[in-house]
CSV table of C-alpha atoms and ligand atoms in Angstrom, one decimal:
chain,number,residue,atom,x,y,z
A,1,MET,CA,0.0,0.0,0.0
A,2,THR,CA,1.3,3.4,-1.0
A,3,ILE,CA,0.4,6.6,0.9
A,4,LEU,CA,0.1,9.3,-1.8
A,5,ASP,CA,2.1,12.2,-0.5
A,6,GLY,CA,0.2,15.3,-1.5
A,7,LYS,CA,2.6,17.6,0.2
A,8,LYS,CA,5.6,16.3,-1.8
A,9,ILE,CA,3.7,16.4,-5.1
A,10,ALA,CA,2.3,19.8,-4.4
A,11,ALA,CA,5.9,21.0,-3.7
A,12,ASP,CA,6.9,19.7,-7.1
A,13,VAL,CA,4.0,21.4,-8.8
A,14,LEU,CA,4.9,24.7,-7.0
A,15,ALA,CA,8.5,24.4,-8.1
A,16,GLU,CA,7.3,24.3,-11.7
A,17,CYS,CA,5.2,27.4,-11.0
A,18,GLN,CA,8.2,29.1,-9.4
A,19,GLU,CA,9.9,29.1,-12.8
A,20,GLU,CA,6.9,30.7,-14.5
A,21,ILE,CA,6.8,33.3,-11.7
A,22,GLU,CA,10.4,34.2,-12.3
A,23,ALA,CA,9.8,34.4,-16.0
A,24,LEU,CA,6.9,36.8,-15.4
A,25,LYS,CA,8.9,38.9,-13.0
A,26,ALA,CA,11.6,39.2,-15.6
A,27,LYS,CA,8.9,40.8,-17.8
A,28,GLY,CA,8.0,43.2,-15.0
A,29,VAL,CA,4.9,41.3,-13.9
A,30,ILE,CA,4.1,40.0,-10.4
A,31,PRO,CA,1.1,37.7,-10.3
A,32,GLY,CA,-1.5,39.0,-7.9
A,33,LEU,CA,-4.3,37.2,-6.1
A,34,ALA,CA,-7.2,38.7,-4.1
A,35,VAL,CA,-9.0,36.5,-1.6
A,36,VAL,CA,-12.4,37.8,-0.4
A,37,LEU,CA,-13.6,36.4,2.9
A,38,ILE,CA,-17.1,37.3,4.1
A,39,GLY,CA,-17.7,36.6,7.8
A,40,GLU,CA,-15.7,34.7,10.3
A,41,ASP,CA,-16.2,31.0,9.6
A,42,PRO,CA,-13.2,29.4,11.3
A,43,ALA,CA,-12.5,26.8,8.6
A,44,SER,CA,-12.8,29.5,5.9
A,45,GLN,CA,-10.3,31.7,7.8
A,46,VAL,CA,-7.8,28.8,7.9
A,47,TYR,CA,-8.2,28.2,4.2
A,48,VAL,CA,-7.8,31.9,3.3
A,49,ASN,CA,-4.8,32.3,5.5
A,50,SER,CA,-3.0,29.3,4.1
A,51,LYS,CA,-3.7,30.5,0.5
A,52,VAL,CA,-2.3,34.0,1.4
A,53,ARG,CA,0.7,32.5,3.2
A,54,LYS,CA,1.5,30.3,0.2
A,55,CYS,CA,1.4,33.4,-2.1
A,56,GLY,CA,3.9,35.0,0.2
A,57,GLU,CA,6.2,32.0,0.1
A,58,MET,CA,6.1,31.9,-3.7
A,59,GLY,CA,6.8,35.7,-4.0
A,60,ILE,CA,3.5,36.6,-5.5
A,61,TYR,CA,1.3,39.4,-4.5
A,62,SER,CA,-1.8,38.7,-2.5
A,63,ARG,CA,-4.5,40.7,-0.7
A,64,LYS,CA,-7.0,39.5,1.8
A,65,ILE,CA,-10.2,41.4,1.8
A,66,GLU,CA,-12.3,40.7,4.9
A,67,LEU,CA,-16.0,41.8,4.9
A,68,PRO,CA,-18.3,41.5,8.0
A,69,VAL,CA,-20.7,38.6,8.3
A,70,ASP,CA,-23.6,41.0,7.7
A,71,ALA,CA,-22.1,42.5,4.5
A,72,THR,CA,-24.7,43.2,1.8
A,73,GLN,CA,-24.8,41.7,-1.6
A,74,GLU,CA,-24.1,45.1,-3.1
A,75,GLU,CA,-21.0,45.6,-0.9
A,76,VAL,CA,-19.6,42.2,-2.1
A,77,LEU,CA,-20.5,43.0,-5.7
A,78,GLN,CA,-18.7,46.4,-5.4
A,79,VAL,CA,-15.5,44.7,-4.1
A,80,VAL,CA,-15.6,42.3,-7.1
A,81,ARG,CA,-16.1,45.2,-9.6
A,82,ASP,CA,-13.1,47.0,-8.1
A,83,LEU,CA,-10.9,43.9,-8.2
A,84,ASN,CA,-12.0,43.2,-11.8
A,85,ALA,CA,-10.8,46.7,-12.7
A,86,GLU,CA,-7.5,46.5,-10.8
A,87,GLU,CA,-4.4,46.0,-12.9
A,88,ALA,CA,-2.3,44.4,-10.1
A,89,ILE,CA,-4.9,41.7,-9.5
A,90,HIS,CA,-4.8,38.7,-11.9
A,91,GLY,CA,-6.9,36.3,-9.8
A,92,ILE,CA,-10.0,36.7,-7.6
A,93,LEU,CA,-11.6,34.2,-5.3
A,94,VAL,CA,-14.5,34.6,-3.0
A,95,GLN,CA,-14.2,32.0,-0.2
A,96,SER,CA,-17.1,29.6,-0.1
A,97,PRO,CA,-19.5,29.3,1.6
A,98,PRO,CA,-20.6,32.9,2.1
A,99,PRO,CA,-23.2,33.9,4.7
A,100,PRO,CA,-26.8,33.1,3.8
A,101,GLN,CA,-27.8,36.6,2.7
A,102,ILE,CA,-25.2,36.5,-0.1
A,103,ASP,CA,-26.2,35.0,-3.5
A,104,GLU,CA,-23.0,33.2,-4.4
A,105,HIS,CA,-24.0,32.7,-8.1
A,106,ASP,CA,-24.4,36.4,-8.7
A,107,ILE,CA,-21.0,37.1,-7.2
A,108,ILE,CA,-19.3,34.4,-9.3
A,109,ASN,CA,-21.1,35.6,-12.5
A,110,LEU,CA,-19.6,39.1,-11.9
A,111,ILE,CA,-16.0,37.9,-11.6
A,112,ASP,CA,-14.1,38.6,-14.8
A,113,PRO,CA,-13.7,35.0,-16.2
A,114,ARG,CA,-10.0,35.8,-17.0
A,115,LYS,CA,-9.5,36.4,-13.2
A,116,ASP,CA,-11.7,33.5,-12.1
A,117,VAL,CA,-8.9,31.3,-10.6
A,118,ASP,CA,-11.5,29.2,-8.8
A,119,GLY,CA,-12.9,28.2,-12.1
A,120,PHE,CA,-16.5,28.6,-11.0
A,121,HIS,CA,-17.7,31.2,-13.6
A,122,PRO,CA,-20.0,29.7,-16.3
A,123,VAL,CA,-17.5,30.6,-19.0
A,124,ASN,CA,-14.8,28.5,-17.3
A,125,VAL,CA,-17.3,25.7,-16.6
A,126,GLY,CA,-18.1,25.7,-20.3
A,127,LYS,CA,-14.5,25.7,-21.3
A,128,LEU,CA,-14.0,22.7,-19.0
A,129,VAL,CA,-16.8,20.8,-20.7
A,130,MET,CA,-15.3,21.7,-24.1
A,131,GLU,CA,-11.8,20.8,-23.0
A,132,ASP,CA,-10.6,24.3,-23.9
A,133,PRO,CA,-7.2,24.7,-22.2
A,134,THR,CA,-7.6,28.5,-22.0
A,135,GLY,CA,-10.1,28.2,-19.2
A,136,PHE,CA,-9.6,27.8,-15.4
A,137,VAL,CA,-10.3,24.5,-13.8
A,138,PRO,CA,-11.4,24.3,-10.1
A,139,CYS,CA,-8.4,23.7,-7.9
A,140,THR,CA,-9.4,20.7,-5.9
A,141,PRO,CA,-10.5,18.5,-8.8
A,142,SER,CA,-7.5,19.4,-10.9
A,143,GLY,CA,-5.3,18.7,-7.8
A,144,CYS,CA,-6.9,15.3,-7.6
A,145,VAL,CA,-6.1,14.5,-11.2
A,146,ARG,CA,-2.6,15.9,-11.0
A,147,LEU,CA,-2.0,13.7,-7.8
A,148,LEU,CA,-3.1,10.6,-9.7
A,149,ARG,CA,-0.9,11.5,-12.7
A,150,GLU,CA,2.2,12.3,-10.8
A,151,SER,CA,1.8,9.2,-8.7
A,152,GLY,CA,1.7,7.0,-11.9
A,153,ILE,CA,-1.8,5.7,-11.3
A,154,GLU,CA,-3.3,4.5,-14.5
A,155,THR,CA,-6.6,6.3,-15.3
A,156,SER,CA,-7.1,5.3,-18.9
A,157,GLY,CA,-10.0,2.9,-19.0
A,158,ALA,CA,-10.2,2.8,-15.2
A,159,ASN,CA,-13.6,2.6,-13.5
A,160,VAL,CA,-13.8,5.6,-11.2
A,161,VAL,CA,-16.6,6.3,-8.8
A,162,VAL,CA,-16.7,9.9,-7.6
A,163,ILE,CA,-18.9,10.3,-4.5
A,164,GLY,CA,-20.4,13.8,-4.5
A,165,ARG,CA,-21.7,16.0,-7.2
A,166,SER,CA,-20.9,19.5,-6.0
A,167,LEU,CA,-19.9,22.3,-8.3
A,168,ILE,CA,-16.6,22.7,-6.4
A,169,VAL,CA,-15.5,19.1,-6.4
A,170,GLY,CA,-17.6,16.2,-7.8
A,171,LYS,CA,-19.0,17.6,-11.0
A,172,PRO,CA,-15.8,19.2,-12.4
A,173,LEU,CA,-13.8,16.2,-11.3
A,174,ALA,CA,-16.0,13.9,-13.3
A,175,LEU,CA,-15.5,16.1,-16.3
A,176,LEU,CA,-11.7,16.1,-15.9
A,177,LEU,CA,-11.5,12.4,-15.4
A,178,MET,CA,-13.5,11.6,-18.5
A,179,ALA,CA,-11.5,14.1,-20.6
A,180,LYS,CA,-9.2,13.0,-23.4
A,181,GLY,CA,-5.8,12.2,-21.9
A,182,VAL,CA,-7.2,11.0,-18.6
A,183,ASN,CA,-9.8,8.7,-20.2
A,184,ALA,CA,-11.5,7.2,-17.2
A,185,THR,CA,-14.9,5.7,-17.1
A,186,VAL,CA,-16.7,7.8,-14.5
A,187,THR,CA,-19.7,7.2,-12.3
A,188,VAL,CA,-20.9,10.1,-10.2
A,189,ALA,CA,-22.7,9.0,-7.0
A,190,HIS,CA,-24.6,11.3,-4.7
A,191,SER,CA,-27.1,11.2,-1.8
A,192,ARG,CA,-29.8,9.5,-3.8
A,193,THR,CA,-27.5,6.8,-5.2
A,194,LYS,CA,-28.7,3.2,-4.5
A,195,ASP,CA,-26.4,0.5,-3.3
A,196,LEU,CA,-23.4,2.8,-3.1
A,197,ALA,CA,-21.1,0.3,-1.4
A,198,ALA,CA,-21.7,-2.3,-4.1
A,199,LEU,CA,-21.1,0.4,-6.8
A,200,CYS,CA,-17.9,1.5,-5.2
A,201,ARG,CA,-16.7,-2.1,-4.9
A,202,GLN,CA,-16.5,-2.2,-8.7
A,203,ALA,CA,-14.3,0.9,-8.8
A,204,ASP,CA,-10.6,0.9,-9.6
A,205,ILE,CA,-10.4,4.4,-8.1
A,206,ILE,CA,-12.8,5.9,-5.6
A,207,VAL,CA,-12.9,9.6,-4.9
A,208,ALA,CA,-14.7,10.6,-1.7
A,209,ALA,CA,-16.1,14.2,-1.6
A,210,ILE,CA,-19.0,14.0,0.7
A,211,GLY,CA,-18.2,15.9,3.9
A,212,LYS,CA,-19.0,13.1,6.3
A,213,THR,CA,-16.4,11.7,8.6
A,214,GLY,CA,-15.4,8.1,7.8
A,215,PHE,CA,-18.2,7.6,5.3
A,216,VAL,CA,-16.3,5.3,3.0
A,217,THR,CA,-15.6,2.1,5.0
A,218,ALA,CA,-13.7,-1.1,4.1
A,219,ASP,CA,-16.8,-2.7,2.5
A,220,PHE,CA,-16.9,0.0,-0.2
A,221,VAL,CA,-13.4,-0.9,-1.4
A,222,LYS,CA,-12.2,-3.8,-3.5
A,223,GLU,CA,-8.7,-5.1,-2.9
A,224,GLY,CA,-6.1,-3.1,-4.8
A,225,ALA,CA,-8.2,0.0,-5.4
A,226,VAL,CA,-6.9,3.6,-5.2
A,227,VAL,CA,-8.8,5.9,-2.8
A,228,ILE,CA,-8.6,9.7,-3.0
A,229,ASP,CA,-10.1,11.3,0.1
A,230,VAL,CA,-11.2,14.9,-0.5
A,231,GLY,CA,-13.1,15.3,2.7
A,232,ILE,CA,-11.9,17.7,5.4
A,233,ASN,CA,-13.9,17.3,8.6
A,234,ARG,CA,-13.3,18.5,12.1
A,235,VAL,CA,-13.7,16.0,15.0
A,236,GLU,CA,-13.3,17.0,18.6
A,237,ASP,CA,-10.0,16.0,20.1
A,238,ALA,CA,-9.1,17.1,23.6
A,239,THR,CA,-5.5,16.1,23.1
A,240,LYS,CA,-5.0,18.8,20.5
A,241,LYS,CA,-4.2,22.4,21.4
A,242,ARG,CA,-7.0,23.7,19.1
A,243,GLY,CA,-9.5,21.1,20.4
A,244,PHE,CA,-10.0,19.2,17.2
A,245,ARG,CA,-8.3,17.3,14.4
A,246,LEU,CA,-9.0,17.0,10.7
A,247,VAL,CA,-10.2,13.8,9.2
A,248,GLY,CA,-11.4,12.8,5.8
A,249,ASP,CA,-14.5,11.1,4.4
A,250,VAL,CA,-12.7,7.7,4.4
A,251,ALA,CA,-12.3,5.4,7.4
A,252,TYR,CA,-8.6,5.4,6.8
A,253,ASP,CA,-7.5,2.7,9.3
A,254,GLU,CA,-9.8,0.1,7.9
A,255,VAL,CA,-9.6,1.1,4.2
A,256,ALA,CA,-5.9,1.7,3.8
A,257,PRO,CA,-4.8,-2.0,4.2
A,258,LYS,CA,-7.1,-2.9,1.2
A,259,CYS,CA,-5.7,-0.2,-1.1
A,260,HIS,CA,-3.0,-0.1,-3.7
A,261,ALA,CA,-2.7,3.6,-2.8
A,262,ILE,CA,-4.6,6.1,-0.7
A,263,THR,CA,-4.4,9.8,0.2
A,264,PRO,CA,-4.0,10.8,3.9
A,265,VAL,CA,-6.0,13.6,5.5
A,266,PRO,CA,-4.3,16.0,6.1
A,267,GLY,CA,-1.4,16.0,3.6
A,268,GLY,CA,-3.3,14.5,0.6
A,269,VAL,CA,-5.6,16.6,-1.6
A,270,GLY,CA,-5.4,19.7,0.6
A,271,PRO,CA,-1.9,20.8,-0.3
A,272,MET,CA,-2.7,20.1,-4.0
A,273,THR,CA,-5.6,22.4,-3.9
A,274,ILE,CA,-3.5,25.3,-2.8
A,275,ALA,CA,-0.7,24.5,-5.3
A,276,LEU,CA,-3.2,24.5,-8.2
A,277,LEU,CA,-4.6,27.8,-7.0
A,278,ILE,CA,-1.1,29.3,-7.3
A,279,CYS,CA,-0.8,27.7,-10.8
A,280,ASN,CA,-4.1,29.2,-11.9
A,281,THR,CA,-3.0,32.7,-10.6
A,282,VAL,CA,0.2,32.4,-12.5
A,283,LYS,CA,-1.7,31.2,-15.6
A,284,ALA,CA,-4.0,34.2,-15.3
A,285,ALA,CA,-1.0,36.6,-15.2
A,286,GLY,CA,0.6,34.8,-18.1
A,287,LEU,CA,-2.5,35.0,-20.2
A,288,ARG,CA,-2.8,38.8,-19.5
A,289,VAL,CA,0.8,39.3,-20.6
A,290,GLN,CA,0.0,37.5,-23.9
A,291,GLU,CA,-3.2,39.5,-24.3
A,292,ASN,CA,-1.3,42.8,-23.9
A,293,SER,CA,1.6,41.9,-26.1
B,1,LIG,P1,-21.0,19.5,-0.7
B,1,LIG,O1,-21.7,19.4,0.6
B,1,LIG,O2,-21.3,20.6,-1.6
B,1,LIG,O3,-21.3,18.1,-1.5
B,1,LIG,C1,-21.4,16.9,-0.9
B,1,LIG,C2,-21.8,15.9,-1.8
B,1,LIG,O4,-21.9,14.6,-1.1
B,1,LIG,C3,-23.2,16.1,-2.4
B,1,LIG,O5,-23.1,16.1,-3.8
B,1,LIG,C4,-24.1,15.0,-1.9
B,1,LIG,O6,-25.0,14.5,-2.9
B,1,LIG,C5,-23.1,13.9,-1.6
B,1,LIG,N1,-23.6,13.1,-0.5
B,1,LIG,C6,-24.1,13.5,0.7
B,1,LIG,N2,-24.5,12.5,1.5
B,1,LIG,C7,-24.3,11.4,0.7
B,1,LIG,C8,-24.6,10.0,0.9
B,1,LIG,N3,-25.2,9.6,2.0
B,1,LIG,N4,-24.3,9.2,-0.1
B,1,LIG,C9,-23.7,9.6,-1.2
B,1,LIG,N5,-23.4,10.9,-1.5
B,1,LIG,C10,-23.7,11.8,-0.5
B,1,LIG,O7,-19.5,19.3,-0.4
B,1,LIG,P2,-18.2,19.7,-1.2
B,1,LIG,O8,-18.0,21.2,-1.2
B,1,LIG,O9,-18.1,19.0,-2.5
B,1,LIG,O10,-17.1,19.1,-0.2
B,1,LIG,C11,-17.0,17.8,0.1
B,1,LIG,C12,-15.9,17.5,1.1
B,1,LIG,O11,-14.7,17.9,0.6
B,1,LIG,C13,-16.1,18.4,2.4
B,1,LIG,O12,-15.5,17.6,3.5
B,1,LIG,C14,-15.1,19.6,2.1
B,1,LIG,O13,-14.6,20.1,3.3
B,1,LIG,C15,-14.0,18.9,1.4
B,1,LIG,N6,-13.3,19.8,0.5
B,1,LIG,C16,-12.0,19.6,0.5
B,1,LIG,C17,-11.2,20.4,-0.3
B,1,LIG,C18,-9.7,20.2,-0.3
B,1,LIG,O14,-9.0,21.1,-0.7
B,1,LIG,N7,-9.2,19.1,0.2
B,1,LIG,C19,-11.8,21.4,-1.1
B,1,LIG,C20,-13.2,21.5,-1.2
B,1,LIG,C21,-13.9,20.6,-0.4
């Protein structure tokens, strides 16, 4: 059984990005990312801070824009309009989920698709469907596919079950996995899927993106399968200083012994997500340079 080292692979991906960053800097361009956080959701704060920290480590410009939990739709829209117009900003992301009074779709629709480094704008979703490489692909799914590729896991003709159909993970991941070059045969399962464990037992690769601690148990997994755990869940843990620890959607201890390869949580998909966000920001800056030349 191999533990797929997301941290190591993310570091390799970032090293490639670093070269592109230096090439852009030589042309006088510093990639810039703006991260908008509405409210004080603790998990969102952690994600936003780690994204900003990584930008700093990579020598790219970042700006964190914090809005109060009772921010209005118009206030958020105005922030996005300003960022769309700002030269120094190449990538914009609005951390999900926003508070309930905010219509996330309206916000995403307003982001300039060329700055939509989360890949949620309909133009980029369309480009993903059409396999147009000029679009931006959501970071977590592209991180999963990159992790498989860099780990030498065969996806061509593989039966993959993706559990979860969200716009952030499940749906774009299914599109990426079935695309030319990856060539998997994909089944997307969700909360209404029947006989999920039996379906998963046929899979060569299972991707769990559900948001439920330990949901995928040993009886979901055939011997020799590859399991990618996207879930990030907090469970109380009095032995930890912060009072909780992070676990995935897979019951790791019972599943791992059956696997050919498995991602840990933390240290699997999470670091890949941030690496791919940096790549998307660098790509946005590069496309702008091309556009202006
Ligand atoms: P979501 O809540 O939007 O979607 C969950 C999906 O799980 C839904 O499509 C639903 O149909 C499916 N589901 C729920 N119960 C089910 C059941 N009983 N059987 C089968 N399917 C069921 O969540 P999301 O935004 O896609 O995130 C999923 C998980 O991934 C969460 O734990 C989240 O924290 C994590 N996540 C991690 C990263 C990362 O960087 N590693 C990024 C995004 C999300």
